[in-house]
Amino acid sequence: MSTLRYQVLNIYKELLYLGKQYPLGYNYFRTRCYKAFSKSAGLTKEEDIRNAIARAEFVKREIEALYYLKKYREMKKRYG
Amino acid sequence: MSTLRILVPVKRVIDYAVKPRVNKAQTAVEIAGVKHSMNPFDELSVEESVRLREKHTNKTVEDILALSIGPPKAADTLRTAMAMGCDRSIHVEVPEKDDMLEPLQVAKILKEVVEKEKSNLVILGKQSIDDDSSQTGQMLAGLLGWGQACGASEVLLEGDSLKVTREVDGGTEVVKGKLPMIVTTDLRLNEPRYASLPNIMKAKKKKLEKMKLEDFQVRAENRLKTLKVTEPPPRQGGGKVSDVDGLISKLKELGAL
């Protein structure tokens, strides 16, 4: 159980780190990220928690892709 | 099959998302308190060298060395490069000031590093997004007398030669050259990975060597002098016309008819 706890904390930290660059601002991201995590705070079954972590990983990948696309499009606009 | 020792020079530039402002004296762009990050084209070159290692084996790519010439904060950029997969890095520290080193000086420093570190492949970004010179790679190739492939959109290692697809006007061109070589990256080469928090933490353990400009045989003075920097004139908004006659009279007024 304690390893799961660390996994959750780690992914939360990683997401917050990613959020610092969020286009709508860190505050916007942080409040929403916090809400999403606190919504699943009551989960007790191991499977549920694993699913929630998997979802967080998915969101992380999505945000990374968002940043990449944003940068790529801007560069393409400037340099073709 | 020869082993590759890759040198990846990276530059710390004003972040692509920040709109640069000209300072009051109109001598340079304001850099104090502005967000900086790694030049996007250099991210591509870091990614490409890491991918070369992943695609081939650890034996093929012996070493990936990142190098940055810049103010003390350029160390952060090097950490990012190492978080993305570079093995170690060299930071040539220069004081933070408005006028930066010119491509020729940078190329001369790179040449000395290449000779000292025995690199046989240098992957650079094709240009930096701050001064857009797009010269360093070419100058380095000239100084070293190596082959160059600029604006690469695909890099293939075949024995001890490289097959590089270049992006040229209206299409692509495939060039092949023997190592040692210079490659500069274009936008569509790859998709750079994100330097995640755990990787940045791990990168803190990697070796970062500090050097000074005096360690190299280059002169610090620039050959070019910046006379004036101004912002482009603001775009003038268009006007609306109510009907066809209005449009015609407007066009006549502008002398288009």
mmCIF file of C-alpha atoms in Angstrom:
data_model
loop_
_atom_site.group_PDB
_atom_site.id
_atom_site.type_symbol
_atom_site.label_atom_id
_atom_site.label_comp_id
_atom_site.label_asym_id
_atom_site.label_seq_id
_atom_site.Cartn_x
_atom_site.Cartn_y
_atom_site.Cartn_z
ATOM 1 C CA MET A 1 0.000 0.000 0.000
ATOM 2 C CA SER A 2 2.772 2.415 0.873
ATOM 3 C CA THR A 3 4.405 2.032 -2.571
ATOM 4 C CA LEU A 4 1.097 3.038 -4.156
ATOM 5 C CA ARG A 5 1.080 6.112 -1.962
ATOM 6 C CA TYR A 6 4.517 7.055 -3.275
ATOM 7 C CA GLN A 7 3.419 6.468 -6.834
ATOM 8 C CA VAL A 8 0.499 8.836 -6.350
ATOM 9 C CA LEU A 9 2.691 11.490 -4.765
ATOM 10 C CA ASN A 10 5.255 11.142 -7.528
ATOM 11 C CA ILE A 11 2.783 11.526 -10.340
ATOM 12 C CA TYR A 12 1.204 14.481 -8.561
ATOM 13 C CA LYS A 13 4.603 16.147 -8.281
ATOM 14 C CA GLU A 14 5.374 15.456 -11.905
ATOM 15 C CA LEU A 15 2.059 16.895 -13.004
ATOM 16 C CA LEU A 16 2.594 20.030 -10.939
ATOM 17 C CA TYR A 17 6.042 20.405 -12.497
ATOM 18 C CA LEU A 18 4.504 20.111 -15.942
ATOM 19 C CA GLY A 19 1.797 22.579 -14.968
ATOM 20 C CA LYS A 20 4.307 25.372 -14.480
ATOM 21 C CA GLN A 21 4.338 25.840 -18.227
ATOM 22 C CA TYR A 22 0.597 25.444 -18.724
ATOM 23 C CA PRO A 23 -0.679 28.002 -21.272
ATOM 24 C CA LEU A 24 -3.521 29.153 -19.021
ATOM 25 C CA GLY A 25 -1.198 29.651 -16.066
ATOM 26 C CA TYR A 26 0.056 27.550 -13.184
ATOM 27 C CA ASN A 27 -2.813 28.558 -10.912
ATOM 28 C CA TYR A 28 -5.436 27.382 -13.365
ATOM 29 C CA PHE A 29 -3.683 24.060 -13.707
ATOM 30 C CA ARG A 30 -2.880 23.546 -10.044
ATOM 31 C CA THR A 31 -6.431 24.072 -8.766
ATOM 32 C CA ARG A 32 -7.844 21.657 -11.342
ATOM 33 C CA CYS A 33 -5.128 19.103 -10.760
ATOM 34 C CA TYR A 34 -5.730 19.301 -7.026
ATOM 35 C CA LYS A 35 -9.474 18.830 -7.488
ATOM 36 C CA ALA A 36 -8.961 15.813 -9.717
ATOM 37 C CA PHE A 37 -6.702 14.193 -7.153
ATOM 38 C CA SER A 38 -8.863 15.004 -4.165
ATOM 39 C CA LYS A 39 -11.824 13.483 -5.981
ATOM 40 C CA SER A 40 -10.083 10.110 -5.921
ATOM 41 C CA ALA A 41 -8.643 10.581 -2.445
ATOM 42 C CA GLY A 42 -11.253 8.256 -0.952
ATOM 43 C CA LEU A 43 -10.323 5.274 -3.107
ATOM 44 C CA THR A 44 -9.389 2.254 -1.037
ATOM 45 C CA LYS A 45 -9.371 -0.708 -3.433
ATOM 46 C CA GLU A 46 -5.953 -1.344 -4.911
ATOM 47 C CA GLU A 47 -7.342 -1.807 -8.396
ATOM 48 C CA ASP A 48 -9.168 1.536 -8.272
ATOM 49 C CA ILE A 49 -6.029 3.312 -7.160
ATOM 50 C CA ARG A 50 -3.991 1.695 -9.926
ATOM 51 C CA ASN A 51 -6.579 2.798 -12.464
ATOM 52 C CA ALA A 52 -6.453 6.336 -11.134
ATOM 53 C CA ILE A 53 -2.640 6.355 -11.406
ATOM 54 C CA ALA A 54 -2.884 5.072 -14.966
ATOM 55 C CA ARG A 55 -5.264 7.913 -15.747
ATOM 56 C CA ALA A 56 -2.844 10.427 -14.266
ATOM 57 C CA GLU A 57 -0.053 8.958 -16.426
ATOM 58 C CA PHE A 58 -2.295 9.346 -19.445
ATOM 59 C CA VAL A 59 -2.970 12.990 -18.602
ATOM 60 C CA LYS A 60 0.777 13.527 -18.191
ATOM 61 C CA ARG A 61 1.444 12.171 -21.672
ATOM 62 C CA GLU A 62 -1.346 14.299 -23.079
ATOM 63 C CA ILE A 63 0.108 17.450 -21.557
ATOM 64 C CA GLU A 64 3.569 16.621 -22.895
ATOM 65 C CA ALA A 65 2.055 16.130 -26.334
ATOM 66 C CA LEU A 66 0.194 19.428 -25.985
ATOM 67 C CA TYR A 67 3.432 21.283 -25.213
ATOM 68 C CA TYR A 68 5.237 19.613 -28.090
ATOM 69 C CA LEU A 69 2.492 20.455 -30.571
ATOM 70 C CA LYS A 70 2.261 24.023 -29.373
ATOM 71 C CA LYS A 71 5.990 24.497 -29.854
ATOM 72 C CA TYR A 72 6.060 22.680 -33.180
ATOM 73 C CA ARG A 73 3.210 24.762 -34.614
ATOM 74 C CA GLU A 74 4.806 28.005 -33.504
ATOM 75 C CA MET A 75 8.140 26.985 -35.037
ATOM 76 C CA LYS A 76 6.435 25.889 -38.228
ATOM 77 C CA LYS A 77 4.674 29.219 -38.451
ATOM 78 C CA ARG A 78 7.956 31.063 -38.058
ATOM 79 C CA TYR A 79 10.339 28.935 -40.058
ATOM 80 C CA GLY A 80 8.097 26.804 -42.274
ATOM 81 C CA MET B 1 31.879 -0.042 -37.605
ATOM 82 C CA SER B 2 33.336 2.949 -35.914
ATOM 83 C CA THR B 3 32.126 4.273 -32.596
ATOM 84 C CA LEU B 4 30.439 7.623 -32.447
ATOM 85 C CA ARG B 5 31.427 10.380 -30.124
ATOM 86 C CA ILE B 6 28.709 12.951 -30.521
ATOM 87 C CA LEU B 7 28.976 16.593 -29.577
ATOM 88 C CA VAL B 8 25.723 18.483 -29.177
ATOM 89 C CA PRO B 9 26.064 22.224 -28.733
ATOM 90 C CA VAL B 10 22.992 23.821 -27.156
ATOM 91 C CA LYS B 11 22.036 27.426 -26.661
ATOM 92 C CA ARG B 12 19.986 29.089 -23.969
ATOM 93 C CA VAL B 13 17.604 31.491 -25.646
ATOM 94 C CA ILE B 14 14.538 33.513 -24.751
ATOM 95 C CA ASP B 15 11.618 31.085 -24.589
ATOM 96 C CA TYR B 16 9.727 30.712 -27.851
ATOM 97 C CA ALA B 17 6.438 31.659 -26.214
ATOM 98 C CA VAL B 18 7.742 35.005 -24.896
ATOM 99 C CA LYS B 19 7.362 38.097 -27.013
ATOM 100 C CA PRO B 20 10.753 39.834 -27.017
ATOM 101 C CA ARG B 21 10.886 43.504 -26.067
ATOM 102 C CA VAL B 22 13.494 45.996 -27.163
ATOM 103 C CA ASN B 23 15.251 47.793 -24.315
ATOM 104 C CA LYS B 24 14.918 51.531 -23.792
ATOM 105 C CA ALA B 25 18.318 52.393 -25.248
ATOM 106 C CA GLN B 26 17.380 50.487 -28.434
ATOM 107 C CA THR B 27 20.607 48.545 -28.314
ATOM 108 C CA ALA B 28 19.340 45.043 -27.703
ATOM 109 C CA VAL B 29 16.416 42.864 -26.691
ATOM 110 C CA GLU B 30 15.494 42.909 -23.015
ATOM 111 C CA ILE B 31 16.782 39.724 -21.382
ATOM 112 C CA ALA B 32 16.562 40.464 -17.660
ATOM 113 C CA GLY B 33 13.696 38.662 -15.950
ATOM 114 C CA VAL B 34 12.553 36.980 -19.152
ATOM 115 C CA LYS B 35 11.907 33.250 -19.285
ATOM 116 C CA HIS B 36 14.649 31.346 -21.069
ATOM 117 C CA SER B 37 14.781 27.797 -22.334
ATOM 118 C CA MET B 38 16.710 25.579 -24.691
ATOM 119 C CA ASN B 39 16.643 26.563 -28.331
ATOM 120 C CA PRO B 40 13.959 24.340 -29.983
ATOM 121 C CA PHE B 41 16.302 23.293 -32.793
ATOM 122 C CA ASP B 42 18.881 22.200 -30.236
ATOM 123 C CA GLU B 43 16.240 20.054 -28.544
ATOM 124 C CA LEU B 44 15.917 18.284 -31.871
ATOM 125 C CA SER B 45 19.648 17.654 -32.039
ATOM 126 C CA VAL B 46 19.780 16.334 -28.476
ATOM 127 C CA GLU B 47 16.858 14.043 -29.263
ATOM 128 C CA GLU B 48 18.480 12.825 -32.479
ATOM 129 C CA SER B 49 21.735 11.885 -30.770
ATOM 130 C CA VAL B 50 19.833 10.038 -28.047
ATOM 131 C CA ARG B 51 17.783 8.259 -30.684
ATOM 132 C CA LEU B 52 20.952 7.230 -32.518
ATOM 133 C CA ARG B 53 22.050 5.572 -29.310
ATOM 134 C CA GLU B 54 18.683 3.884 -28.753
ATOM 135 C CA LYS B 55 18.495 2.678 -32.334
ATOM 136 C CA HIS B 56 21.982 1.268 -32.400
ATOM 137 C CA THR B 57 23.753 -0.005 -29.336
ATOM 138 C CA ASN B 58 25.604 1.596 -26.542
ATOM 139 C CA LYS B 59 28.823 0.515 -28.242
ATOM 140 C CA THR B 60 28.046 2.432 -31.399
ATOM 141 C CA VAL B 61 27.395 5.678 -29.617
ATOM 142 C CA GLU B 62 30.181 5.876 -27.102
ATOM 143 C CA ASP B 63 29.556 9.316 -25.733
ATOM 144 C CA ILE B 64 27.053 12.147 -26.037
ATOM 145 C CA LEU B 65 28.510 15.413 -24.864
ATOM 146 C CA ALA B 66 26.384 18.536 -24.536
ATOM 147 C CA LEU B 67 28.060 21.913 -24.620
ATOM 148 C CA SER B 68 26.748 25.367 -23.963
ATOM 149 C CA ILE B 69 28.441 28.724 -24.146
ATOM 150 C CA GLY B 70 26.538 31.216 -22.076
ATOM 151 C CA PRO B 71 25.850 32.946 -18.772
ATOM 152 C CA PRO B 72 25.837 30.953 -15.493
ATOM 153 C CA LYS B 73 22.163 30.086 -15.990
ATOM 154 C CA ALA B 74 23.012 28.150 -19.155
ATOM 155 C CA ALA B 75 23.827 25.331 -16.719
ATOM 156 C CA ASP B 76 20.049 24.764 -16.426
ATOM 157 C CA THR B 77 19.864 24.269 -20.163
ATOM 158 C CA LEU B 78 22.649 21.699 -19.936
ATOM 159 C CA ARG B 79 20.756 19.914 -17.143
ATOM 160 C CA THR B 80 17.774 19.712 -19.465
ATOM 161 C CA ALA B 81 19.992 18.274 -22.195
ATOM 162 C CA MET B 82 21.371 15.690 -19.789
ATOM 163 C CA ALA B 83 17.850 14.904 -18.556
ATOM 164 C CA MET B 84 16.949 14.139 -22.154
ATOM 165 C CA GLY B 85 19.809 11.677 -22.384
ATOM 166 C CA CYS B 86 23.218 13.321 -22.867
ATOM 167 C CA ASP B 87 25.995 11.697 -20.825
ATOM 168 C CA ARG B 88 27.909 14.732 -19.659
ATOM 169 C CA SER B 89 28.321 18.369 -20.490
ATOM 170 C CA ILE B 90 30.711 21.269 -20.692
ATOM 171 C CA HIS B 91 29.665 24.764 -19.739
ATOM 172 C CA VAL B 92 31.788 27.553 -21.156
ATOM 173 C CA GLU B 93 30.867 30.412 -18.917
ATOM 174 C CA VAL B 94 30.678 33.912 -20.329
ATOM 175 C CA PRO B 95 29.306 36.916 -18.464
ATOM 176 C CA GLU B 96 25.708 37.851 -19.147
ATOM 177 C CA LYS B 97 25.604 40.889 -21.383
ATOM 178 C CA ASP B 98 23.540 42.226 -24.215
ATOM 179 C CA ASP B 99 25.746 41.347 -27.161
ATOM 180 C CA MET B 100 26.429 37.660 -27.419
ATOM 181 C CA LEU B 101 29.260 35.780 -29.042
ATOM 182 C CA GLU B 102 29.209 35.663 -32.811
ATOM 183 C CA PRO B 103 28.883 32.411 -34.770
ATOM 184 C CA LEU B 104 32.550 32.475 -35.790
ATOM 185 C CA GLN B 105 33.741 32.688 -32.198
ATOM 186 C CA VAL B 106 31.359 29.910 -31.217
ATOM 187 C CA ALA B 107 32.565 27.765 -34.114
ATOM 188 C CA LYS B 108 36.190 28.305 -33.092
ATOM 189 C CA ILE B 109 35.434 27.251 -29.513
ATOM 190 C CA LEU B 110 33.547 24.213 -30.796
ATOM 191 C CA LYS B 111 36.501 23.299 -32.998
ATOM 192 C CA GLU B 112 38.821 23.265 -30.001
ATOM 193 C CA VAL B 113 36.362 21.156 -28.010
ATOM 194 C CA VAL B 114 35.942 18.723 -30.905
ATOM 195 C CA GLU B 115 39.703 18.280 -31.150
ATOM 196 C CA LYS B 116 40.111 17.845 -27.406
ATOM 197 C CA GLU B 117 37.205 15.452 -26.960
ATOM 198 C CA LYS B 118 37.864 13.581 -30.240
ATOM 199 C CA SER B 119 34.240 13.932 -31.322
ATOM 200 C CA ASN B 120 33.439 12.591 -34.768
ATOM 201 C CA LEU B 121 29.876 13.781 -35.135
ATOM 202 C CA VAL B 122 28.526 17.195 -34.247
ATOM 203 C CA ILE B 123 24.762 17.637 -34.299
ATOM 204 C CA LEU B 124 23.678 21.259 -34.077
ATOM 205 C CA GLY B 125 20.390 23.055 -34.391
ATOM 206 C CA LYS B 126 20.185 24.704 -37.797
ATOM 207 C CA GLN B 127 19.704 28.085 -36.177
ATOM 208 C CA SER B 128 18.857 29.628 -32.853
ATOM 209 C CA ILE B 129 15.582 31.425 -32.444
ATOM 210 C CA ASP B 130 17.175 34.552 -31.005
ATOM 211 C CA ASP B 131 19.688 35.784 -33.575
ATOM 212 C CA ASP B 132 18.698 33.406 -36.409
ATOM 213 C CA SER B 133 22.192 33.478 -37.878
ATOM 214 C CA SER B 134 22.176 29.869 -39.090
ATOM 215 C CA GLN B 135 25.962 29.963 -39.523
ATOM 216 C CA THR B 136 27.638 28.115 -36.676
ATOM 217 C CA GLY B 137 27.317 24.605 -38.131
ATOM 218 C CA GLN B 138 28.566 25.638 -41.537
ATOM 219 C CA MET B 139 31.474 27.617 -40.098
ATOM 220 C CA LEU B 140 32.467 24.697 -37.877
ATOM 221 C CA ALA B 141 32.433 22.359 -40.878
ATOM 222 C CA GLY B 142 34.644 24.825 -42.728
ATOM 223 C CA LEU B 143 37.095 25.196 -39.845
ATOM 224 C CA LEU B 144 37.384 21.448 -39.350
ATOM 225 C CA GLY B 145 37.293 20.568 -43.027
ATOM 226 C CA TRP B 146 34.498 18.035 -42.412
ATOM 227 C CA GLY B 147 31.490 17.202 -44.514
ATOM 228 C CA GLN B 148 28.223 18.858 -43.573
ATOM 229 C CA ALA B 149 24.553 18.065 -43.956
ATOM 230 C CA CYS B 150 22.378 20.998 -42.981
ATOM 231 C CA GLY B 151 18.664 21.052 -42.336
ATOM 232 C CA ALA B 152 18.363 17.304 -41.795
ATOM 233 C CA SER B 153 14.953 15.658 -41.688
ATOM 234 C CA GLU B 154 16.304 12.106 -41.417
ATOM 235 C CA VAL B 155 19.650 10.743 -40.273
ATOM 236 C CA LEU B 156 20.709 7.154 -40.951
ATOM 237 C CA LEU B 157 23.945 5.591 -39.818
ATOM 238 C CA GLU B 158 25.345 3.143 -42.377
ATOM 239 C CA GLY B 159 28.675 1.679 -41.317
ATOM 240 C CA ASP B 160 31.015 4.608 -40.998
ATOM 241 C CA SER B 161 28.997 6.966 -43.126
ATOM 242 C CA LEU B 162 25.812 8.917 -42.621
ATOM 243 C CA LYS B 163 22.893 9.125 -44.998
ATOM 244 C CA VAL B 164 21.069 12.357 -44.367
ATOM 245 C CA THR B 165 17.837 13.543 -45.921
ATOM 246 C CA ARG B 166 17.896 17.309 -46.132
ATOM 247 C CA GLU B 167 14.979 19.641 -46.409
ATOM 248 C CA VAL B 168 15.495 21.957 -49.347
ATOM 249 C CA ASP B 169 13.144 24.309 -51.146
ATOM 250 C CA GLY B 170 10.314 22.337 -52.673
ATOM 251 C CA GLY B 171 11.414 18.876 -51.591
ATOM 252 C CA THR B 172 14.156 16.800 -50.049
ATOM 253 C CA GLU B 173 17.707 15.970 -50.984
ATOM 254 C CA VAL B 174 19.580 12.857 -49.844
ATOM 255 C CA VAL B 175 23.277 13.229 -49.156
ATOM 256 C CA LYS B 176 25.751 10.652 -47.945
ATOM 257 C CA GLY B 177 29.033 11.385 -46.259
ATOM 258 C CA LYS B 178 31.786 9.687 -44.345
ATOM 259 C CA LEU B 179 32.357 10.389 -40.683
ATOM 260 C CA PRO B 180 33.441 12.717 -39.185
ATOM 261 C CA MET B 181 30.529 14.924 -40.081
ATOM 262 C CA ILE B 182 28.483 17.954 -39.117
ATOM 263 C CA VAL B 183 24.707 17.652 -39.099
ATOM 264 C CA THR B 184 22.299 20.488 -38.452
ATOM 265 C CA THR B 185 18.691 19.725 -37.634
ATOM 266 C CA ASP B 186 15.494 20.895 -39.223
ATOM 267 C CA LEU B 187 12.075 21.011 -37.618
ATOM 268 C CA ARG B 188 10.745 17.682 -38.869
ATOM 269 C CA LEU B 189 13.676 15.513 -37.801
ATOM 270 C CA ASN B 190 12.017 14.045 -34.704
ATOM 271 C CA GLU B 191 9.782 14.768 -31.756
ATOM 272 C CA PRO B 192 11.895 15.819 -28.768
ATOM 273 C CA ARG B 193 11.016 14.108 -25.527
ATOM 274 C CA TYR B 194 10.035 16.096 -22.490
ATOM 275 C CA ALA B 195 12.674 16.481 -19.784
ATOM 276 C CA SER B 196 10.626 15.094 -16.896
ATOM 277 C CA LEU B 197 11.144 15.958 -13.273
ATOM 278 C CA PRO B 198 12.707 12.611 -12.228
ATOM 279 C CA ASN B 199 15.101 12.756 -15.181
ATOM 280 C CA ILE B 200 16.176 16.281 -14.296
ATOM 281 C CA MET B 201 16.876 15.070 -10.764
ATOM 282 C CA LYS B 202 18.925 12.176 -12.113
ATOM 283 C CA ALA B 203 20.763 14.544 -14.450
ATOM 284 C CA LYS B 204 22.074 16.447 -11.439
ATOM 285 C CA LYS B 205 24.396 13.510 -10.819
ATOM 286 C CA LYS B 206 25.876 13.679 -14.302
ATOM 287 C CA LYS B 207 29.148 15.475 -14.847
ATOM 288 C CA LEU B 208 29.085 19.161 -15.716
ATOM 289 C CA GLU B 209 32.500 20.589 -16.462
ATOM 290 C CA LYS B 210 32.980 24.340 -16.224
ATOM 291 C CA MET B 211 35.342 26.182 -18.524
ATOM 292 C CA LYS B 212 36.079 29.809 -19.222
ATOM 293 C CA LEU B 213 36.450 31.782 -22.397
ATOM 294 C CA GLU B 214 40.126 32.274 -21.545
ATOM 295 C CA ASP B 215 40.663 28.530 -21.890
ATOM 296 C CA PHE B 216 40.173 28.928 -25.627
ATOM 297 C CA GLN B 217 42.128 30.788 -28.232
ATOM 298 C CA VAL B 218 39.378 33.154 -29.260
ATOM 299 C CA ARG B 219 39.097 36.863 -28.952
ATOM 300 C CA ALA B 220 36.129 38.102 -26.983
ATOM 301 C CA GLU B 221 35.515 41.206 -29.102
ATOM 302 C CA ASN B 222 32.798 40.989 -31.695
ATOM 303 C CA ARG B 223 33.449 41.898 -35.293
ATOM 304 C CA LEU B 224 30.012 43.334 -35.798
ATOM 305 C CA LYS B 225 28.564 46.222 -33.883
ATOM 306 C CA THR B 226 24.842 46.496 -33.280
ATOM 307 C CA LEU B 227 23.820 50.041 -34.142
ATOM 308 C CA LYS B 228 20.146 49.970 -33.365
ATOM 309 C CA VAL B 229 17.404 47.507 -32.541
ATOM 310 C CA THR B 230 13.787 48.451 -33.162
ATOM 311 C CA GLU B 231 10.486 46.646 -33.054
ATOM 312 C CA PRO B 232 8.640 46.127 -36.336
ATOM 313 C CA PRO B 233 5.988 48.803 -36.977
ATOM 314 C CA PRO B 234 2.564 47.825 -35.624
ATOM 315 C CA ARG B 235 0.212 46.378 -38.184
ATOM 316 C CA GLN B 236 -2.374 48.823 -39.445
ATOM 317 C CA GLY B 237 -5.900 47.504 -39.253
ATOM 318 C CA GLY B 238 -8.007 47.069 -42.371
ATOM 319 C CA GLY B 239 -11.220 48.972 -43.046
ATOM 320 C CA LYS B 240 -14.692 47.765 -43.971
ATOM 321 C CA VAL B 241 -16.596 48.970 -47.000
ATOM 322 C CA SER B 242 -20.397 48.895 -47.129
ATOM 323 C CA ASP B 243 -20.973 48.044 -50.795
ATOM 324 C CA VAL B 244 -19.356 47.568 -54.203
ATOM 325 C CA ASP B 245 -19.252 51.292 -54.986
ATOM 326 C CA GLY B 246 -17.517 51.908 -51.709
ATOM 327 C CA LEU B 247 -14.958 49.237 -52.569
ATOM 328 C CA ILE B 248 -14.292 50.720 -56.008
ATOM 329 C CA SER B 249 -13.875 54.243 -54.677
ATOM 330 C CA LYS B 250 -11.541 52.916 -51.967
ATOM 331 C CA LEU B 251 -9.454 51.036 -54.516
ATOM 332 C CA LYS B 252 -9.261 54.153 -56.708
ATOM 333 C CA GLU B 253 -8.211 56.153 -53.714
ATOM 334 C CA LEU B 254 -5.349 53.725 -53.089
ATOM 335 C CA GLY B 255 -4.396 53.843 -56.772
ATOM 336 C CA ALA B 256 -5.093 50.140 -57.345
ATOM 337 C CA LEU B 257 -7.571 50.820 -60.156
#
